[in-house]
Short mmCIF file of N, CA and C in Angstrom, two decimals:
data_model
loop_
_atom_site.label_atom_id
_atom_site.label_comp_id
_atom_site.label_asym_id
_atom_site.label_seq_id
_atom_site.Cartn_x
_atom_site.Cartn_y
_atom_site.Cartn_z
N MET J 1 -20.01 -4.75 -1.26
CA MET J 1 -19.37 -5.16 -0.40
C MET J 1 -17.92 -4.50 -0.96
N VAL J 2 -17.82 -4.62 0.65
CA VAL J 2 -16.15 -4.00 0.52
C VAL J 2 -15.27 -5.43 1.35
N SER J 3 -14.26 -5.18 0.22
CA SER J 3 -13.81 -6.20 0.52
C SER J 3 -12.04 -5.40 1.37
N ILE J 4 -11.87 -5.51 2.45
CA ILE J 4 -9.81 -6.06 3.09
C ILE J 4 -9.43 -6.69 2.92
N VAL J 5 -8.49 -6.60 2.55
CA VAL J 5 -7.45 -8.09 2.78
C VAL J 5 -6.42 -7.52 3.66
N ALA J 6 -6.30 -8.64 4.42
CA ALA J 6 -5.16 -8.12 5.05
C ALA J 6 -4.54 -9.83 5.94
N LEU J 7 -3.64 -9.86 5.51
CA LEU J 7 -2.87 -11.07 6.13
C LEU J 7 -2.22 -11.33 6.52
N PRO J 8 -2.49 -12.76 7.27
CA PRO J 8 -1.89 -12.97 8.32
C PRO J 8 -0.45 -13.42 8.46
N ALA J 9 0.34 -12.92 9.34
CA ALA J 9 1.77 -12.44 9.50
C ALA J 9 2.59 -13.82 9.02
N SER J 10 1.45 -15.38 9.53
CA SER J 10 2.53 -15.78 8.79
C SER J 10 2.55 -16.50 7.35
N ALA J 11 1.75 -15.66 6.18
CA ALA J 11 1.59 -15.89 5.16
C ALA J 11 2.62 -14.78 4.30
N HIS J 12 3.64 -14.06 5.32
CA HIS J 12 4.55 -13.76 5.15
C HIS J 12 6.08 -14.39 4.41
N ASP J 13 6.64 -14.45 2.65
CA ASP J 13 7.66 -15.18 2.45
C ASP J 13 8.57 -15.21 4.16
N GLY J 14 9.33 -15.99 3.76
CA GLY J 14 11.04 -16.24 4.15
C GLY J 14 10.68 -16.48 5.70
N ASP J 15 11.09 -15.35 6.35
CA ASP J 15 11.43 -16.33 8.83
C ASP J 15 10.31 -15.38 9.03
N ARG J 16 9.87 -16.40 8.77
CA ARG J 16 7.82 -16.39 9.69
C ARG J 16 7.62 -16.14 10.91
N HIS J 17 8.96 -15.70 11.84
CA HIS J 17 9.14 -15.44 13.19
C HIS J 17 8.93 -14.26 13.08
N ARG J 18 9.76 -13.39 12.28
CA ARG J 18 9.51 -11.69 12.15
C ARG J 18 8.99 -11.29 11.52
N THR J 19 8.24 -10.22 12.19
CA THR J 19 7.62 -9.26 11.50
C THR J 19 7.84 -7.69 10.64
N PRO J 20 7.70 -7.97 9.24
CA PRO J 20 8.73 -6.70 8.53
C PRO J 20 8.76 -5.52 9.36
N LYS J 21 9.91 -5.11 9.45
CA LYS J 21 9.62 -3.45 10.45
C LYS J 21 8.46 -2.06 9.86
N VAL J 22 8.15 -3.14 8.70
CA VAL J 22 7.39 -1.82 8.00
C VAL J 22 7.10 -2.93 6.89
N GLU J 23 5.38 -2.91 6.84
CA GLU J 23 4.86 -3.56 6.14
C GLU J 23 3.85 -2.74 5.37
N ILE J 24 3.02 -3.52 4.72
CA ILE J 24 1.80 -3.43 3.67
C ILE J 24 0.84 -4.19 4.63
N SER J 25 -0.65 -3.40 5.47
CA SER J 25 -0.66 -4.07 6.69
C SER J 25 -1.80 -3.92 5.97
N ALA J 26 -2.77 -3.53 5.18
CA ALA J 26 -3.83 -3.06 4.28
C ALA J 26 -4.04 -2.89 3.09
N VAL J 27 -5.00 -3.10 2.33
CA VAL J 27 -5.23 -3.02 0.98
C VAL J 27 -6.49 -2.87 1.04
N GLN J 28 -7.31 -1.68 0.69
CA GLN J 28 -8.67 -1.64 0.00
C GLN J 28 -8.53 -1.63 -1.45
N ALA J 29 -8.18 -2.27 -2.63
CA ALA J 29 -8.37 -2.20 -3.89
C ALA J 29 -9.38 -1.56 -4.85
N ASP J 30 -10.45 -2.22 -3.82
CA ASP J 30 -12.20 -1.67 -4.48
C ASP J 30 -12.96 -0.83 -3.32
N SER J 31 -12.81 0.27 -4.58
CA SER J 31 -13.29 1.27 -2.88
C SER J 31 -14.61 0.93 -2.72
N PRO J 32 -15.58 1.89 -1.69
CA PRO J 32 -16.79 1.03 -1.69
C PRO J 32 -18.10 2.27 -2.56
N GLY J 33 -18.82 1.64 -3.25
CA GLY J 33 -19.53 1.66 -4.31
C GLY J 33 -19.52 2.09 -5.30
N ARG J 34 -20.43 2.90 -6.19
CA ARG J 34 -19.71 2.25 -7.84
C ARG J 34 -18.43 3.31 -7.90
N ASP J 35 -17.58 2.61 -8.86
CA ASP J 35 -16.69 3.59 -8.92
C ASP J 35 -16.90 4.11 -10.66
N ASN J 36 -16.71 5.89 -10.13
CA ASN J 36 -17.08 6.70 -10.77
C ASN J 36 -16.41 7.59 -11.07
N ARG J 37 -14.72 7.07 -10.32
CA ARG J 37 -13.84 8.45 -10.29
C ARG J 37 -14.00 9.54 -9.87
N SER J 38 -15.10 9.80 -9.42
CA SER J 38 -14.98 10.35 -7.62
C SER J 38 -13.97 10.47 -7.27
N ASN J 39 -13.42 11.80 -6.85
CA ASN J 39 -12.66 11.76 -6.63
C ASN J 39 -12.62 11.42 -4.32
N ARG J 40 -14.24 11.40 -4.22
CA ARG J 40 -14.11 10.00 -2.88
C ARG J 40 -14.27 9.13 -3.25
N SER J 41 -14.48 8.54 -4.31
CA SER J 41 -14.46 7.06 -4.92
C SER J 41 -13.08 6.74 -5.20
N LEU J 42 -12.50 7.64 -5.14
CA LEU J 42 -10.70 6.52 -5.89
C LEU J 42 -9.70 7.22 -4.41
N ASN J 43 -10.24 7.40 -3.71
CA ASN J 43 -10.05 8.45 -2.26
C ASN J 43 -10.08 6.92 -1.44
N GLY J 44 -11.07 6.78 -1.53
CA GLY J 44 -11.66 5.01 -1.18
C GLY J 44 -10.86 3.92 -1.28
N GLU J 45 -9.67 3.60 -2.15
CA GLU J 45 -9.24 3.31 -2.58
C GLU J 45 -7.54 3.26 -1.91
N TRP J 46 -7.20 2.16 -1.10
CA TRP J 46 -6.03 2.96 -0.66
C TRP J 46 -5.34 1.82 0.03
N VAL J 47 -4.23 1.81 0.48
CA VAL J 47 -2.68 1.29 1.12
C VAL J 47 -2.14 1.71 2.52
N GLU J 48 -2.66 1.24 3.06
CA GLU J 48 -1.58 1.32 4.61
C GLU J 48 -0.56 0.75 4.67
N ILE J 49 -0.15 1.12 5.26
CA ILE J 49 1.81 0.58 5.19
C ILE J 49 1.62 0.64 6.81
N THR J 50 2.64 -0.22 8.08
CA THR J 50 2.51 -0.13 9.25
C THR J 50 3.86 0.06 9.93
N ASN J 51 4.18 0.58 10.20
CA ASN J 51 5.56 0.68 11.13
C ASN J 51 5.35 -0.26 12.42
N ASN J 52 5.98 -1.43 12.53
CA ASN J 52 5.88 -2.09 13.85
C ASN J 52 7.21 -1.89 14.78
N THR J 53 8.20 -1.13 14.41
CA THR J 53 8.61 -0.09 15.58
C THR J 53 8.76 0.52 16.40
N ARG J 54 9.95 0.84 17.78
CA ARG J 54 8.78 1.89 18.34
C ARG J 54 9.97 2.81 17.71
N HIS J 55 10.95 2.87 16.95
CA HIS J 55 11.30 3.96 16.17
C HIS J 55 10.62 4.20 15.07
N SER J 56 10.67 6.06 14.72
CA SER J 56 9.87 6.25 13.69
C SER J 56 11.12 5.89 11.87
N VAL J 57 10.20 6.10 10.81
CA VAL J 57 11.12 5.10 9.92
C VAL J 57 11.35 6.05 8.65
N ASP J 58 12.15 6.88 7.83
CA ASP J 58 12.03 7.88 6.65
C ASP J 58 12.15 6.79 6.20
N LEU J 59 10.68 7.43 5.68
CA LEU J 59 10.06 6.47 4.13
C LEU J 59 11.10 7.14 2.92
N ASP J 60 11.09 8.73 2.93
CA ASP J 60 12.13 9.72 1.70
C ASP J 60 12.23 8.71 1.14
N GLY J 61 11.77 8.86 -0.35
CA GLY J 61 12.55 8.27 -1.27
C GLY J 61 12.25 6.29 -2.17
N TRP J 62 11.17 6.16 -0.72
CA TRP J 62 10.81 4.70 -0.78
C TRP J 62 9.51 4.66 -1.86
N THR J 63 9.17 3.64 -2.29
CA THR J 63 8.20 3.33 -3.65
C THR J 63 7.22 2.93 -3.13
N LEU J 64 5.81 3.14 -4.01
CA LEU J 64 4.28 1.88 -3.45
C LEU J 64 4.33 1.67 -5.47
N LYS J 65 4.42 0.36 -5.92
CA LYS J 65 4.24 0.34 -7.09
C LYS J 65 2.99 -1.21 -7.06
N ASP J 66 2.10 -1.07 -8.26
CA ASP J 66 1.17 -1.41 -8.25
C ASP J 66 2.21 -3.18 -10.10
N GLU J 67 0.87 -4.23 -10.33
CA GLU J 67 1.66 -5.03 -11.41
C GLU J 67 1.70 -4.27 -12.05
N ASP J 68 1.23 -3.24 -12.64
CA ASP J 68 1.79 -1.99 -14.21
C ASP J 68 2.28 -1.09 -13.88
N GLY J 69 3.15 -0.93 -12.81
CA GLY J 69 4.19 0.10 -13.00
C GLY J 69 4.00 1.28 -12.46
N HIS J 70 2.30 1.32 -11.58
CA HIS J 70 2.13 2.73 -11.59
C HIS J 70 3.44 2.80 -10.31
N ARG J 71 3.45 3.82 -10.28
CA ARG J 71 4.75 4.41 -8.79
C ARG J 71 4.38 5.70 -7.96
N TYR J 72 4.47 5.24 -6.85
CA TYR J 72 4.31 6.53 -6.23
C TYR J 72 5.13 6.27 -4.88
N THR J 73 6.09 8.05 -4.96
CA THR J 73 7.20 7.92 -4.43
C THR J 73 6.86 8.51 -2.99
N PHE J 74 7.58 8.39 -1.71
CA PHE J 74 7.33 9.04 -0.67
C PHE J 74 8.32 9.66 -1.06
N ASP J 75 7.47 11.40 -0.78
CA ASP J 75 8.22 12.69 -0.18
C ASP J 75 8.51 13.07 0.97
N ASP J 76 9.64 13.18 1.68
CA ASP J 76 10.28 13.40 3.03
C ASP J 76 9.26 13.00 4.06
N VAL J 77 8.74 11.56 4.34
CA VAL J 77 7.63 11.09 5.03
C VAL J 77 8.35 10.71 6.25
N ARG J 78 8.00 10.96 7.30
CA ARG J 78 8.66 10.58 8.45
C ARG J 78 7.38 9.44 8.88
N LEU J 79 7.73 8.16 9.41
CA LEU J 79 6.34 7.68 9.92
C LEU J 79 6.48 7.02 10.82
N ALA J 80 6.20 7.58 12.09
CA ALA J 80 6.18 8.02 14.12
C ALA J 80 6.46 6.04 13.81
N GLY J 81 6.71 5.65 14.99
CA GLY J 81 6.56 4.22 16.19
C GLY J 81 5.57 3.75 15.90
N ARG J 82 5.00 2.86 15.70
CA ARG J 82 4.07 2.02 15.97
C ARG J 82 2.92 2.56 15.13
N SER J 83 3.36 2.77 14.09
CA SER J 83 1.53 3.26 13.94
C SER J 83 1.66 3.91 12.34
N THR J 84 0.61 4.37 11.29
CA THR J 84 0.11 3.26 10.07
C THR J 84 -0.03 4.96 9.40
N ILE J 85 0.24 4.72 8.61
CA ILE J 85 -0.33 5.71 7.01
C ILE J 85 -1.21 4.93 6.07
N ARG J 86 -1.48 5.78 5.82
CA ARG J 86 -2.35 5.52 4.75
C ARG J 86 -2.77 6.10 3.45
N ILE J 87 -2.70 5.64 2.36
CA ILE J 87 -1.96 6.05 1.02
C ILE J 87 -3.34 6.05 0.35
N HIS J 88 -3.71 7.15 -0.21
CA HIS J 88 -5.04 7.29 -0.73
C HIS J 88 -4.46 7.11 -2.76
N THR J 89 -5.86 6.96 -3.35
CA THR J 89 -5.49 7.26 -4.93
C THR J 89 -5.81 8.64 -5.14
N GLY J 90 -7.07 9.11 -4.87
CA GLY J 90 -6.76 10.56 -5.25
C GLY J 90 -6.55 11.72 -4.94
N GLU J 91 -7.05 13.00 -5.11
CA GLU J 91 -6.02 14.01 -4.25
C GLU J 91 -6.50 14.77 -2.98
N GLY J 92 -5.73 15.18 -2.33
CA GLY J 92 -6.12 15.62 -1.22
C GLY J 92 -4.82 16.11 -0.28
N ARG J 93 -4.97 16.34 0.58
CA ARG J 93 -3.62 17.32 1.45
C ARG J 93 -3.05 16.60 2.15
N ASP J 94 -1.85 16.41 1.90
CA ASP J 94 -1.39 14.84 2.63
C ASP J 94 -0.82 15.56 4.65
N THR J 95 -1.16 14.67 5.02
CA THR J 95 -0.70 14.63 6.17
C THR J 95 -0.40 13.47 7.59
N ARG J 96 0.04 13.38 8.84
CA ARG J 96 0.46 12.43 9.22
C ARG J 96 0.15 11.13 9.10
N THR J 97 -1.29 11.38 8.59
CA THR J 97 -1.57 9.95 8.45
C THR J 97 -2.79 8.98 7.40
N ASP J 98 -2.00 10.10 6.12
CA ASP J 98 -2.78 10.48 5.17
C ASP J 98 -2.13 10.65 4.84
N LEU J 99 -1.35 9.68 2.87
CA LEU J 99 -1.04 11.05 1.75
C LEU J 99 -1.75 10.01 0.57
N TYR J 100 -1.71 11.06 -0.30
CA TYR J 100 -2.54 11.20 -1.75
C TYR J 100 -1.52 11.21 -3.03
N GLN J 101 -2.44 9.97 -3.45
CA GLN J 101 -0.84 10.49 -4.82
C GLN J 101 -1.28 11.00 -6.36
N ASP J 102 -2.89 11.58 -5.89
CA ASP J 102 -3.40 12.73 -6.77
C ASP J 102 -3.29 12.68 -8.05
N ARG J 103 -3.89 11.18 -7.96
CA ARG J 103 -4.20 10.47 -9.81
C ARG J 103 -5.47 10.90 -9.41
N ARG J 104 -6.32 10.36 -11.21
CA ARG J 104 -7.25 10.71 -11.46
C ARG J 104 -8.17 9.20 -11.95
N ASN J 105 -7.37 8.50 -11.94
CA ASN J 105 -7.65 6.89 -12.02
C ASN J 105 -7.23 5.76 -10.79
N TYR J 106 -7.54 4.86 -10.89
CA TYR J 106 -7.72 3.68 -10.03
C TYR J 106 -6.52 3.20 -10.49
N VAL J 107 -5.57 3.14 -9.30
CA VAL J 107 -3.94 1.77 -9.44
C VAL J 107 -4.47 0.49 -9.19
N TRP J 108 -5.01 0.49 -7.96
CA TRP J 108 -5.38 -1.04 -7.78
C TRP J 108 -6.66 -1.86 -7.90
N ASP J 109 -6.07 -3.49 -9.32
CA ASP J 109 -6.94 -3.73 -9.36
C ASP J 109 -7.71 -4.27 -8.64
N ASN J 110 -9.54 -4.41 -8.94
CA ASN J 110 -9.56 -4.47 -8.13
C ASN J 110 -10.18 -6.63 -7.54
N HIS J 111 -9.83 -6.77 -8.70
CA HIS J 111 -9.80 -8.32 -8.95
C HIS J 111 -8.07 -9.00 -8.47
N SER J 112 -6.89 -8.35 -8.84
CA SER J 112 -5.97 -9.01 -8.81
C SER J 112 -5.25 -8.33 -8.89
N ASP J 113 -3.98 -8.60 -8.10
CA ASP J 113 -2.81 -6.86 -8.31
C ASP J 113 -2.21 -8.11 -7.11
N THR J 114 -0.81 -6.59 -6.72
CA THR J 114 -0.12 -6.77 -6.05
C THR J 114 0.66 -6.05 -5.39
N ALA J 115 0.35 -4.80 -4.72
CA ALA J 115 1.91 -3.88 -4.22
C ALA J 115 3.48 -3.96 -3.38
N THR J 116 3.95 -3.55 -3.79
CA THR J 116 5.01 -3.33 -4.02
C THR J 116 5.98 -2.46 -2.82
N LEU J 117 6.67 -2.69 -1.30
CA LEU J 117 6.62 -1.71 -0.87
C LEU J 117 8.30 -1.51 -1.28
N ARG J 118 8.96 -0.89 -1.94
CA ARG J 118 10.75 -0.30 -1.59
C ARG J 118 11.42 0.43 -1.00
N ASP J 119 12.20 -0.04 -0.24
CA ASP J 119 12.95 1.50 0.71
C ASP J 119 13.76 2.05 -0.38
N ASP J 120 14.12 3.28 -0.29
CA ASP J 120 15.23 4.07 -1.11
C ASP J 120 16.29 3.29 -1.59
N ARG J 121 16.54 1.95 -1.32
CA ARG J 121 17.69 1.78 -2.27
C ARG J 121 17.48 0.48 -3.03
N GLY J 122 15.52 0.50 -3.41
CA GLY J 122 15.24 -0.06 -4.42
C GLY J 122 15.12 -1.50 -3.70
N ARG J 123 15.80 -1.67 -2.38
CA ARG J 123 14.87 -3.43 -2.07
C ARG J 123 13.54 -3.57 -1.64
N VAL J 124 13.09 -4.78 -1.86
CA VAL J 124 11.60 -4.88 -1.29
C VAL J 124 11.94 -5.26 0.03
N VAL J 125 10.74 -4.84 0.81
CA VAL J 125 10.43 -4.05 2.06
C VAL J 125 9.10 -5.18 2.48
N ASP J 126 8.30 -5.00 1.71
CA ASP J 126 6.84 -6.17 1.86
C ASP J 126 6.41 -6.35 0.36
N THR J 127 5.28 -7.26 -0.05
CA THR J 127 4.66 -7.34 -0.81
C THR J 127 3.02 -7.76 -0.28
N GLU J 128 2.00 -7.69 -1.17
CA GLU J 128 1.08 -7.78 -1.13
C GLU J 128 0.25 -8.16 -1.65
N SER J 129 -0.04 -9.69 -2.84
CA SER J 129 -0.68 -9.54 -3.24
C SER J 129 -2.62 -9.97 -3.03
N TRP J 130 -3.53 -10.45 -3.87
CA TRP J 130 -4.94 -10.36 -3.75
C TRP J 130 -5.56 -10.86 -5.08
N GLY J 131 -6.35 -11.62 -4.74
CA GLY J 131 -7.27 -12.07 -6.17
C GLY J 131 -6.54 -13.36 -6.66
N GLY J 132 -6.85 -13.95 -7.82
CA GLY J 132 -6.63 -14.87 -7.91
C GLY J 132 -5.58 -14.97 -9.34
N ARG J 133 -5.24 -14.56 -9.90
CA ARG J 133 -4.10 -14.39 -10.71
C ARG J 133 -3.01 -15.11 -10.20
N HIS J 134 -2.59 -14.97 -9.24
CA HIS J 134 -1.27 -15.92 -9.16
C HIS J 134 -1.58 -17.31 -8.72
N HIS J 135 -2.57 -18.03 -8.50
CA HIS J 135 -2.63 -19.33 -7.92
C HIS J 135 -2.13 -19.76 -9.91
N HIS J 136 -1.33 -20.74 -9.72
CA HIS J 136 -1.34 -21.28 -10.84
C HIS J 136 -1.39 -22.96 -10.84
N ASN J 137 -2.06 -23.18 -12.03
CA ASN J 137 -2.91 -24.73 -12.43
C ASN J 137 -1.38 -25.49 -12.35
N HIS J 138 -1.24 -26.84 -11.54
CA HIS J 138 -0.17 -27.29 -11.83
C HIS J 138 -1.09 -28.83 -13.50
#
């Protein structure tokens, strides 16, 4: 079963009426099929980042990180206005719509993890969490 996590805009913390200029719009943490570490399976695991503005955004130096500290740094990437880019875990040739972390192992935890997008100054732009580990029992 393919589970794609996409939260409504209201789920974002802070000012609910303001959509982030750049946001993590979708995550597929559990790649379809068996987790056999094939490159195809690794690339079935991805995070999508969407630019909600009309202007292109320079992502150079921005980072995408998981809870375990695996970090992907964007290198000289421009995200056009109103467009989405998909960051795959495995190996491939970067294009305007798809980037590859060139890893040989999965990054995103299938059950629960948090993806954090930071700008080149290290400020958190958006986070996306899934799974149950974050709910604290009172």
